PDB file of C-alpha atoms in Angstrom:
ATOM      1  CA  MET A   1      19.535  19.783  -4.593  1.00 68.00           C
ATOM      2  CA  THR A   2      16.491  20.678  -6.631  1.00 77.00           C
ATOM      3  CA  GLN A   3      16.358  17.499  -8.743  1.00 93.00           C
ATOM      4  CA  PRO A   4      16.645  13.867  -7.654  1.00 97.00           C
ATOM      5  CA  VAL A   5      19.662  11.870  -8.790  1.00 98.00           C
ATOM      6  CA  ARG A   6      18.660   9.554 -11.598  1.00 98.00           C
ATOM      7  CA  ILE A   7      19.801   5.950 -11.207  1.00 98.00           C
ATOM      8  CA  ASP A   8      19.497   3.716 -14.259  1.00 98.00           C
ATOM      9  CA  VAL A   9      19.645   0.002 -13.451  1.00 98.00           C
ATOM     10  CA  VAL A  10      20.445  -2.145 -16.469  1.00 98.00           C
ATOM     11  CA  SER A  11      19.573  -5.726 -15.555  1.00 98.00           C
ATOM     12  CA  ASP A  12      17.622  -8.878 -16.326  1.00 98.00           C
ATOM     13  CA  VAL A  13      15.020 -10.603 -14.156  1.00 98.00           C
ATOM     14  CA  VAL A  14      16.747 -14.013 -14.487  1.00 98.00           C
ATOM     15  CA  CYS A  15      20.178 -12.695 -13.488  1.00 97.00           C
ATOM     16  CA  PRO A  16      20.834 -13.802  -9.880  1.00 97.00           C
ATOM     17  CA  TRP A  17      23.358 -11.041  -9.251  1.00 98.00           C
ATOM     18  CA  CYS A  18      20.739  -8.532 -10.446  1.00 98.00           C
ATOM     19  CA  PHE A  19      18.374 -10.000  -7.829  1.00 98.00           C
ATOM     20  CA  ILE A  20      21.036  -9.398  -5.177  1.00 98.00           C
ATOM     21  CA  GLY A  21      22.189  -6.082  -6.655  1.00 98.00           C
ATOM     22  CA  LYS A  22      18.696  -4.572  -6.499  1.00 98.00           C
ATOM     23  CA  ARG A  23      18.556  -5.248  -2.766  1.00 98.00           C
ATOM     24  CA  ARG A  24      22.033  -3.791  -2.240  1.00 98.00           C
ATOM     25  CA  LEU A  25      21.081  -0.654  -4.171  1.00 98.00           C
ATOM     26  CA  GLU A  26      18.032  -0.236  -1.942  1.00 98.00           C
ATOM     27  CA  GLN A  27      20.290  -0.479   1.098  1.00 98.00           C
ATOM     28  CA  ALA A  28      22.634   2.119  -0.406  1.00 98.00           C
ATOM     29  CA  ILE A  29      19.742   4.510  -1.009  1.00 98.00           C
ATOM     30  CA  ASN A  30      18.599   4.020   2.589  1.00 98.00           C
ATOM     31  CA  MET A  31      22.106   4.944   3.747  1.00 98.00           C
ATOM     32  CA  ARG A  32      21.682   8.363   2.088  1.00 97.00           C
ATOM     33  CA  PRO A  33      18.234   9.556   3.191  1.00 97.00           C
ATOM     34  CA  ASP A  34      19.138  13.167   2.364  1.00 96.00           C
ATOM     35  CA  ILE A  35      19.760  12.413  -1.333  1.00 97.00           C
ATOM     36  CA  PRO A  36      16.551  12.166  -3.371  1.00 97.00           C
ATOM     37  CA  VAL A  37      16.709   9.557  -6.123  1.00 98.00           C
ATOM     38  CA  GLU A  38      14.716   8.427  -9.135  1.00 97.00           C
ATOM     39  CA  VAL A  39      15.344   4.803 -10.123  1.00 98.00           C
ATOM     40  CA  HIS A  40      14.686   3.516 -13.641  1.00 98.00           C
ATOM     41  CA  PHE A  41      14.976  -0.146 -14.620  1.00 98.00           C
ATOM     42  CA  ARG A  42      16.387  -0.760 -18.080  1.00 98.00           C
ATOM     43  CA  PRO A  43      16.071  -4.055 -19.990  1.00 98.00           C
ATOM     44  CA  TYR A  44      18.928  -6.404 -20.736  1.00 98.00           C
ATOM     45  CA  PHE A  45      18.806  -9.872 -22.287  1.00 98.00           C
ATOM     46  CA  LEU A  46      21.227 -12.088 -20.415  1.00 96.00           C
ATOM     47  CA  ASN A  47      20.343 -14.954 -22.764  1.00 95.00           C
ATOM     48  CA  ASP A  48      19.018 -13.458 -25.983  1.00 94.00           C
ATOM     49  CA  TRP A  49      19.294 -16.848 -27.721  1.00 96.00           C
ATOM     50  CA  ILE A  50      16.463 -18.411 -25.723  1.00 97.00           C
ATOM     51  CA  PRO A  51      13.190 -18.708 -27.701  1.00 97.00           C
ATOM     52  CA  ARG A  52      10.033 -16.908 -26.599  1.00 95.00           C
ATOM     53  CA  GLU A  53       8.566 -20.131 -25.186  1.00 96.00           C
ATOM     54  CA  GLY A  54      11.643 -20.739 -23.026  1.00 98.00           C
ATOM     55  CA  ILE A  55      13.638 -23.955 -22.559  1.00 98.00           C
ATOM     56  CA  SER A  56      14.134 -26.393 -19.717  1.00 97.00           C
ATOM     57  CA  ARG A  57      16.514 -25.361 -16.957  1.00 97.00           C
ATOM     58  CA  THR A  58      18.518 -28.536 -17.517  1.00 96.00           C
ATOM     59  CA  GLN A  59      18.978 -27.743 -21.208  1.00 97.00           C
ATOM     60  CA  TYR A  60      19.983 -24.177 -20.350  1.00 97.00           C
ATOM     61  CA  LEU A  61      22.571 -25.177 -17.739  1.00 97.00           C
ATOM     62  CA  THR A  62      23.987 -27.821 -20.069  1.00 97.00           C
ATOM     63  CA  THR A  63      24.265 -25.347 -22.938  1.00 96.00           C
ATOM     64  CA  LYS A  64      25.762 -22.531 -20.869  1.00 95.00           C
ATOM     65  CA  PHE A  65      27.868 -24.352 -18.281  1.00 95.00           C
ATOM     66  CA  GLY A  66      28.373 -27.853 -19.682  1.00 96.00           C
ATOM     67  CA  SER A  67      26.049 -29.543 -17.200  1.00 95.00           C
ATOM     68  CA  PRO A  68      23.810 -28.726 -14.206  1.00 94.00           C
ATOM     69  CA  GLU A  69      26.489 -30.212 -11.954  1.00 94.00           C
ATOM     70  CA  ARG A  70      29.082 -27.728 -13.180  1.00 93.00           C
ATOM     71  CA  TYR A  71      26.749 -24.894 -12.189  1.00 94.00           C
ATOM     72  CA  ALA A  72      26.179 -26.267  -8.687  1.00 93.00           C
ATOM     73  CA  GLU A  73      29.233 -24.599  -7.131  1.00 91.00           C
ATOM     74  CA  ILE A  74      28.322 -21.201  -8.624  1.00 93.00           C
ATOM     75  CA  ALA A  75      24.728 -21.659  -7.482  1.00 95.00           C
ATOM     76  CA  THR A  76      25.829 -22.306  -3.904  1.00 96.00           C
ATOM     77  CA  ARG A  77      27.822 -19.059  -3.834  1.00 96.00           C
ATOM     78  CA  VAL A  78      24.852 -17.153  -5.252  1.00 97.00           C
ATOM     79  CA  ARG A  79      22.448 -18.750  -2.769  1.00 97.00           C
ATOM     80  CA  ASP A  80      24.679 -17.781   0.152  1.00 98.00           C
ATOM     81  CA  ALA A  81      25.106 -14.200  -1.112  1.00 97.00           C
ATOM     82  CA  ALA A  82      21.342 -13.880  -1.569  1.00 98.00           C
ATOM     83  CA  ALA A  83      20.704 -15.203   1.934  1.00 98.00           C
ATOM     84  CA  GLN A  84      22.988 -12.526   3.384  1.00 97.00           C
ATOM     85  CA  GLU A  85      20.661  -9.939   1.847  1.00 97.00           C
ATOM     86  CA  GLY A  86      17.524 -11.646   3.164  1.00 98.00           C
ATOM     87  CA  LEU A  87      16.677 -13.166  -0.228  1.00 98.00           C
ATOM     88  CA  VAL A  88      15.902 -16.782  -1.097  1.00 98.00           C
ATOM     89  CA  TYR A  89      17.543 -18.306  -4.171  1.00 98.00           C
ATOM     90  CA  ALA A  90      15.744 -21.661  -4.412  1.00 97.00           C
ATOM     91  CA  MET A  91      17.775 -23.082  -7.278  1.00 94.00           C
ATOM     92  CA  ASP A  92      16.136 -26.513  -7.063  1.00 94.00           C
ATOM     93  CA  LYS A  93      12.699 -25.022  -7.760  1.00 97.00           C
ATOM     94  CA  ILE A  94      13.659 -23.488 -11.110  1.00 97.00           C
ATOM     95  CA  SER A  95      12.648 -25.833 -13.923  1.00 96.00           C
ATOM     96  CA  ASN A  96      12.218 -23.429 -16.844  1.00 97.00           C
ATOM     97  CA  GLN A  97      14.611 -20.883 -18.334  1.00 98.00           C
ATOM     98  CA  PRO A  98      12.479 -18.131 -19.880  1.00 98.00           C
ATOM     99  CA  ASN A  99      12.972 -15.597 -22.581  1.00 98.00           C
ATOM    100  CA  THR A 100      12.493 -12.353 -20.624  1.00 98.00           C
ATOM    101  CA  ILE A 101      11.060  -9.935 -23.157  1.00 98.00           C
ATOM    102  CA  ASP A 102       7.554 -10.204 -21.700  1.00 98.00           C
ATOM    103  CA  ALA A 103       8.882  -9.655 -18.176  1.00 98.00           C
ATOM    104  CA  HIS A 104      10.625  -6.499 -19.379  1.00 98.00           C
ATOM    105  CA  ARG A 105       7.413  -5.360 -21.044  1.00 98.00           C
ATOM    106  CA  LEU A 106       5.616  -5.699 -17.706  1.00 98.00           C
ATOM    107  CA  ILE A 107       8.287  -3.597 -15.987  1.00 98.00           C
ATOM    108  CA  ARG A 108       7.921  -0.956 -18.691  1.00 98.00           C
ATOM    109  CA  TRP A 109       4.148  -0.843 -18.234  1.00 98.00           C
ATOM    110  CA  ALA A 110       4.469  -0.761 -14.444  1.00 98.00           C
ATOM    111  CA  GLU A 111       6.696   2.308 -14.727  1.00 97.00           C
ATOM    112  CA  GLY A 112       3.642   4.101 -16.087  1.00 95.00           C
ATOM    113  CA  ILE A 113       2.007   3.829 -12.647  1.00 96.00           C
ATOM    114  CA  GLY A 114       5.226   4.319 -10.680  1.00 97.00           C
ATOM    115  CA  LYS A 115       5.515   0.640  -9.796  1.00 98.00           C
ATOM    116  CA  SER A 116       8.467  -0.565 -11.866  1.00 98.00           C
ATOM    117  CA  ALA A 117      10.505  -1.507  -8.772  1.00 98.00           C
ATOM    118  CA  ALA A 118       7.618  -3.514  -7.351  1.00 98.00           C
ATOM    119  CA  MET A 119       7.084  -5.260 -10.685  1.00 98.00           C
ATOM    120  CA  LYS A 120      10.773  -6.074 -11.006  1.00 98.00           C
ATOM    121  CA  GLN A 121      10.875  -7.474  -7.476  1.00 98.00           C
ATOM    122  CA  ARG A 122       7.732  -9.552  -7.935  1.00 98.00           C
ATOM    123  CA  LEU A 123       9.051 -11.141 -11.121  1.00 98.00           C
ATOM    124  CA  MET A 124      12.425 -11.950  -9.550  1.00 98.00           C
ATOM    125  CA  ASP A 125      10.779 -13.381  -6.431  1.00 98.00           C
ATOM    126  CA  LEU A 126       8.565 -15.536  -8.624  1.00 98.00           C
ATOM    127  CA  TYR A 127      11.534 -16.836 -10.579  1.00 98.00           C
ATOM    128  CA  PHE A 128      14.259 -17.230  -7.971  1.00 98.00           C
ATOM    129  CA  THR A 129      12.241 -17.997  -4.849  1.00 98.00           C
ATOM    130  CA  GLU A 130       9.058 -19.657  -6.101  1.00 98.00           C
ATOM    131  CA  GLY A 131      10.391 -21.299  -9.266  1.00 98.00           C
ATOM    132  CA  ALA A 132       7.557 -19.885 -11.393  1.00 98.00           C
ATOM    133  CA  ASP A 133       7.545 -20.070 -15.182  1.00 97.00           C
ATOM    134  CA  LEU A 134       7.903 -16.510 -16.514  1.00 98.00           C
ATOM    135  CA  THR A 135       6.796 -17.613 -19.975  1.00 97.00           C
ATOM    136  CA  ASN A 136       3.382 -18.583 -18.568  1.00 97.00           C
ATOM    137  CA  LYS A 137       0.933 -15.801 -19.415  1.00 98.00           C
ATOM    138  CA  ALA A 138      -1.268 -16.531 -16.396  1.00 98.00           C
ATOM    139  CA  VAL A 139       1.757 -16.115 -14.107  1.00 98.00           C
ATOM    140  CA  LEU A 140       2.667 -12.806 -15.726  1.00 98.00           C
ATOM    141  CA  VAL A 141      -0.893 -11.454 -15.606  1.00 98.00           C
ATOM    142  CA  GLN A 142      -1.199 -12.362 -11.932  1.00 98.00           C
ATOM    143  CA  ALA A 143       2.154 -10.725 -11.146  1.00 98.00           C
ATOM    144  CA  ALA A 144       1.027  -7.547 -12.883  1.00 98.00           C
ATOM    145  CA  THR A 145      -2.293  -7.641 -11.024  1.00 98.00           C
ATOM    146  CA  ASP A 146      -0.455  -8.046  -7.712  1.00 97.00           C
ATOM    147  CA  ILE A 147       1.246  -4.673  -8.153  1.00 98.00           C
ATOM    148  CA  GLY A 148      -1.812  -2.788  -9.376  1.00 97.00           C
ATOM    149  CA  LEU A 149      -1.982  -3.140 -13.170  1.00 98.00           C
ATOM    150  CA  ASP A 150      -5.299  -4.034 -14.777  1.00 98.00           C
ATOM    151  CA  PRO A 151      -5.337  -7.765 -15.612  1.00 98.00           C
ATOM    152  CA  GLU A 152      -7.450  -7.427 -18.753  1.00 98.00           C
ATOM    153  CA  ASP A 153      -5.260  -4.643 -20.103  1.00 98.00           C
ATOM    154  CA  VAL A 154      -2.133  -6.678 -19.407  1.00 98.00           C
ATOM    155  CA  ARG A 155      -3.560  -9.845 -20.937  1.00 98.00           C
ATOM    156  CA  GLY A 156      -4.451  -7.985 -24.120  1.00 98.00           C
ATOM    157  CA  ALA A 157      -1.074  -6.234 -24.278  1.00 98.00           C
ATOM    158  CA  LEU A 158       0.812  -9.510 -23.800  1.00 98.00           C
ATOM    159  CA  ASP A 159      -1.162 -11.029 -26.671  1.00 98.00           C
ATOM    160  CA  SER A 160      -0.024  -8.165 -28.878  1.00 98.00           C
ATOM    161  CA  ASP A 161       3.396  -6.916 -29.981  1.00 98.00           C
ATOM    162  CA  GLN A 162       3.054  -3.791 -27.840  1.00 98.00           C
ATOM    163  CA  ASP A 163       6.529  -2.507 -26.882  1.00 98.00           C
ATOM    164  CA  VAL A 164       8.325  -5.628 -28.158  1.00 98.00           C
ATOM    165  CA  ALA A 165      10.379  -3.568 -30.607  1.00 98.00           C
ATOM    166  CA  GLU A 166      11.067  -0.828 -28.040  1.00 98.00           C
ATOM    167  CA  VAL A 167      12.239  -3.233 -25.336  1.00 98.00           C
ATOM    168  CA  THR A 168      14.366  -5.191 -27.802  1.00 98.00           C
ATOM    169  CA  GLN A 169      15.966  -2.031 -29.161  1.00 98.00           C
ATOM    170  CA  GLU A 170      16.759  -0.748 -25.669  1.00 98.00           C
ATOM    171  CA  ALA A 171      18.269  -4.072 -24.579  1.00 98.00           C
ATOM    172  CA  GLU A 172      20.387  -4.268 -27.728  1.00 97.00           C
ATOM    173  CA  ALA A 173      21.487  -0.654 -27.293  1.00 97.00           C
ATOM    174  CA  ALA A 174      22.879  -1.537 -23.863  1.00 96.00           C
ATOM    175  CA  LYS A 175      25.122  -4.179 -25.410  1.00 96.00           C
ATOM    176  CA  GLU A 176      26.120  -1.863 -28.231  1.00 96.00           C
ATOM    177  CA  ALA A 177      27.114   0.695 -25.582  1.00 94.00           C
ATOM    178  CA  GLY A 178      29.544  -1.860 -24.192  1.00 95.00           C
ATOM    179  CA  ILE A 179      27.589  -3.335 -21.297  1.00 96.00           C
ATOM    180  CA  GLN A 180      28.680  -6.975 -21.244  1.00 93.00           C
ATOM    181  CA  GLY A 181      27.560  -7.884 -17.750  1.00 94.00           C
ATOM    182  CA  VAL A 182      24.746  -6.959 -15.405  1.00 98.00           C
ATOM    183  CA  PRO A 183      23.700  -5.471 -13.108  1.00 98.00           C
ATOM    184  CA  MET A 184      25.038  -2.122 -14.254  1.00 98.00           C
ATOM    185  CA  PHE A 185      24.152   0.927 -12.180  1.00 98.00           C
ATOM    186  CA  ILE A 186      24.480   4.356 -13.794  1.00 98.00           C
ATOM    187  CA  PHE A 187      24.309   7.258 -11.345  1.00 98.00           C
ATOM    188  CA  GLY A 188      23.329  10.656 -12.669  1.00 97.00           C
ATOM    189  CA  GLY A 189      24.201   9.620 -16.196  1.00 95.00           C
ATOM    190  CA  LYS A 190      27.899   9.900 -15.287  1.00 93.00           C
ATOM    191  CA  PHE A 191      29.083   7.271 -12.835  1.00 96.00           C
ATOM    192  CA  ALA A 192      28.728   3.614 -13.826  1.00 97.00           C
ATOM    193  CA  VAL A 193      29.138   0.748 -11.365  1.00 98.00           C
ATOM    194  CA  SER A 194      29.260  -2.798 -12.698  1.00 97.00           C
ATOM    195  CA  GLY A 195      28.185  -5.788 -10.635  1.00 97.00           C
ATOM    196  CA  ALA A 196      26.319  -6.364  -7.382  1.00 98.00           C
ATOM    197  CA  GLN A 197      28.715  -4.238  -5.356  1.00 98.00           C
ATOM    198  CA  ALA A 198      28.435  -3.698  -1.600  1.00 98.00           C
ATOM    199  CA  PRO A 199      25.844  -1.137  -0.461  1.00 98.00           C
ATOM    200  CA  GLU A 200      28.630   1.084   0.877  1.00 98.00           C
ATOM    201  CA  TYR A 201      30.306   1.203  -2.536  1.00 98.00           C
ATOM    202  CA  LEU A 202      27.015   2.041  -4.247  1.00 98.00           C
ATOM    203  CA  ALA A 203      26.314   4.737  -1.659  1.00 98.00           C
ATOM    204  CA  GLU A 204      29.687   6.343  -2.451  1.00 98.00           C
ATOM    205  CA  ALA A 205      28.794   6.394  -6.149  1.00 98.00           C
ATOM    206  CA  LEU A 206      25.510   8.052  -5.230  1.00 98.00           C
ATOM    207  CA  ASP A 207      27.463  10.657  -3.234  1.00 97.00           C
ATOM    208  CA  ARG A 208      29.659  11.438  -6.240  1.00 97.00           C
ATOM    209  CA  ALA A 209      26.675  11.769  -8.547  1.00 97.00           C
ATOM    210  CA  ALA A 210      24.879  14.037  -6.092  1.00 97.00           C
ATOM    211  CA  GLN A 211      27.955  16.248  -5.699  1.00 96.00           C
ATOM    212  CA  ALA A 212      28.402  16.510  -9.472  1.00 96.00           C
ATOM    213  CA  GLN A 213      24.754  17.361  -9.932  1.00 95.00           C
ATOM    214  CA  GLU A 214      24.817  19.972  -7.182  1.00 92.00           C
ATOM    215  CA  ALA A 215      27.888  21.607  -8.711  1.00 93.00           C
ATOM    216  CA  ALA A 216      26.151  21.719 -12.090  1.00 89.00           C
ATOM    217  CA  GLU A 217      23.053  23.324 -10.582  1.00 80.00           C
TER     218      GLU A 217
END
């Protein structure tokens, strides 16, 4: 193969199965060391109705599930699945449900220095494991600094509308294309896998994409 297989990951930083799915994709890629890949993270708004300033977690769970108690059983399953992948889903630490457009802007800017995966992971760790507020500008600037972006540049960009329209358009385009749930993994622009599937399943999709690409070359 002369070109790496492109993998587009459509997901949101507050989607717990996206948190788990990212780790499973990394495992799948490690299972195929002979297949070069290029991973791109694409924005998706799991909750596009949440205002820019965010809402309380309690209000969110009540609106979406009826009550926090009704979510508890789902949360336990997610926590256990995350733990199997070496991840910590500390559901009791999450007190704020953010609008994620600024998080997606950070990921977009991090891609410019080849650090989109690191940015994505840092934001999800902050949210799911540390219970951080992703609408807090100081939190976002520090996260960006942690992965190598310039804090002053990021602070200024967050204060502006830079890439707001582009991120919004891309997230809306995903829904218009029929993506109703995330994560969605698109291998080589041809093979789409929905959900946080097992690493073995994702590795097989990578095989198919690599074979199709090799045949085309």
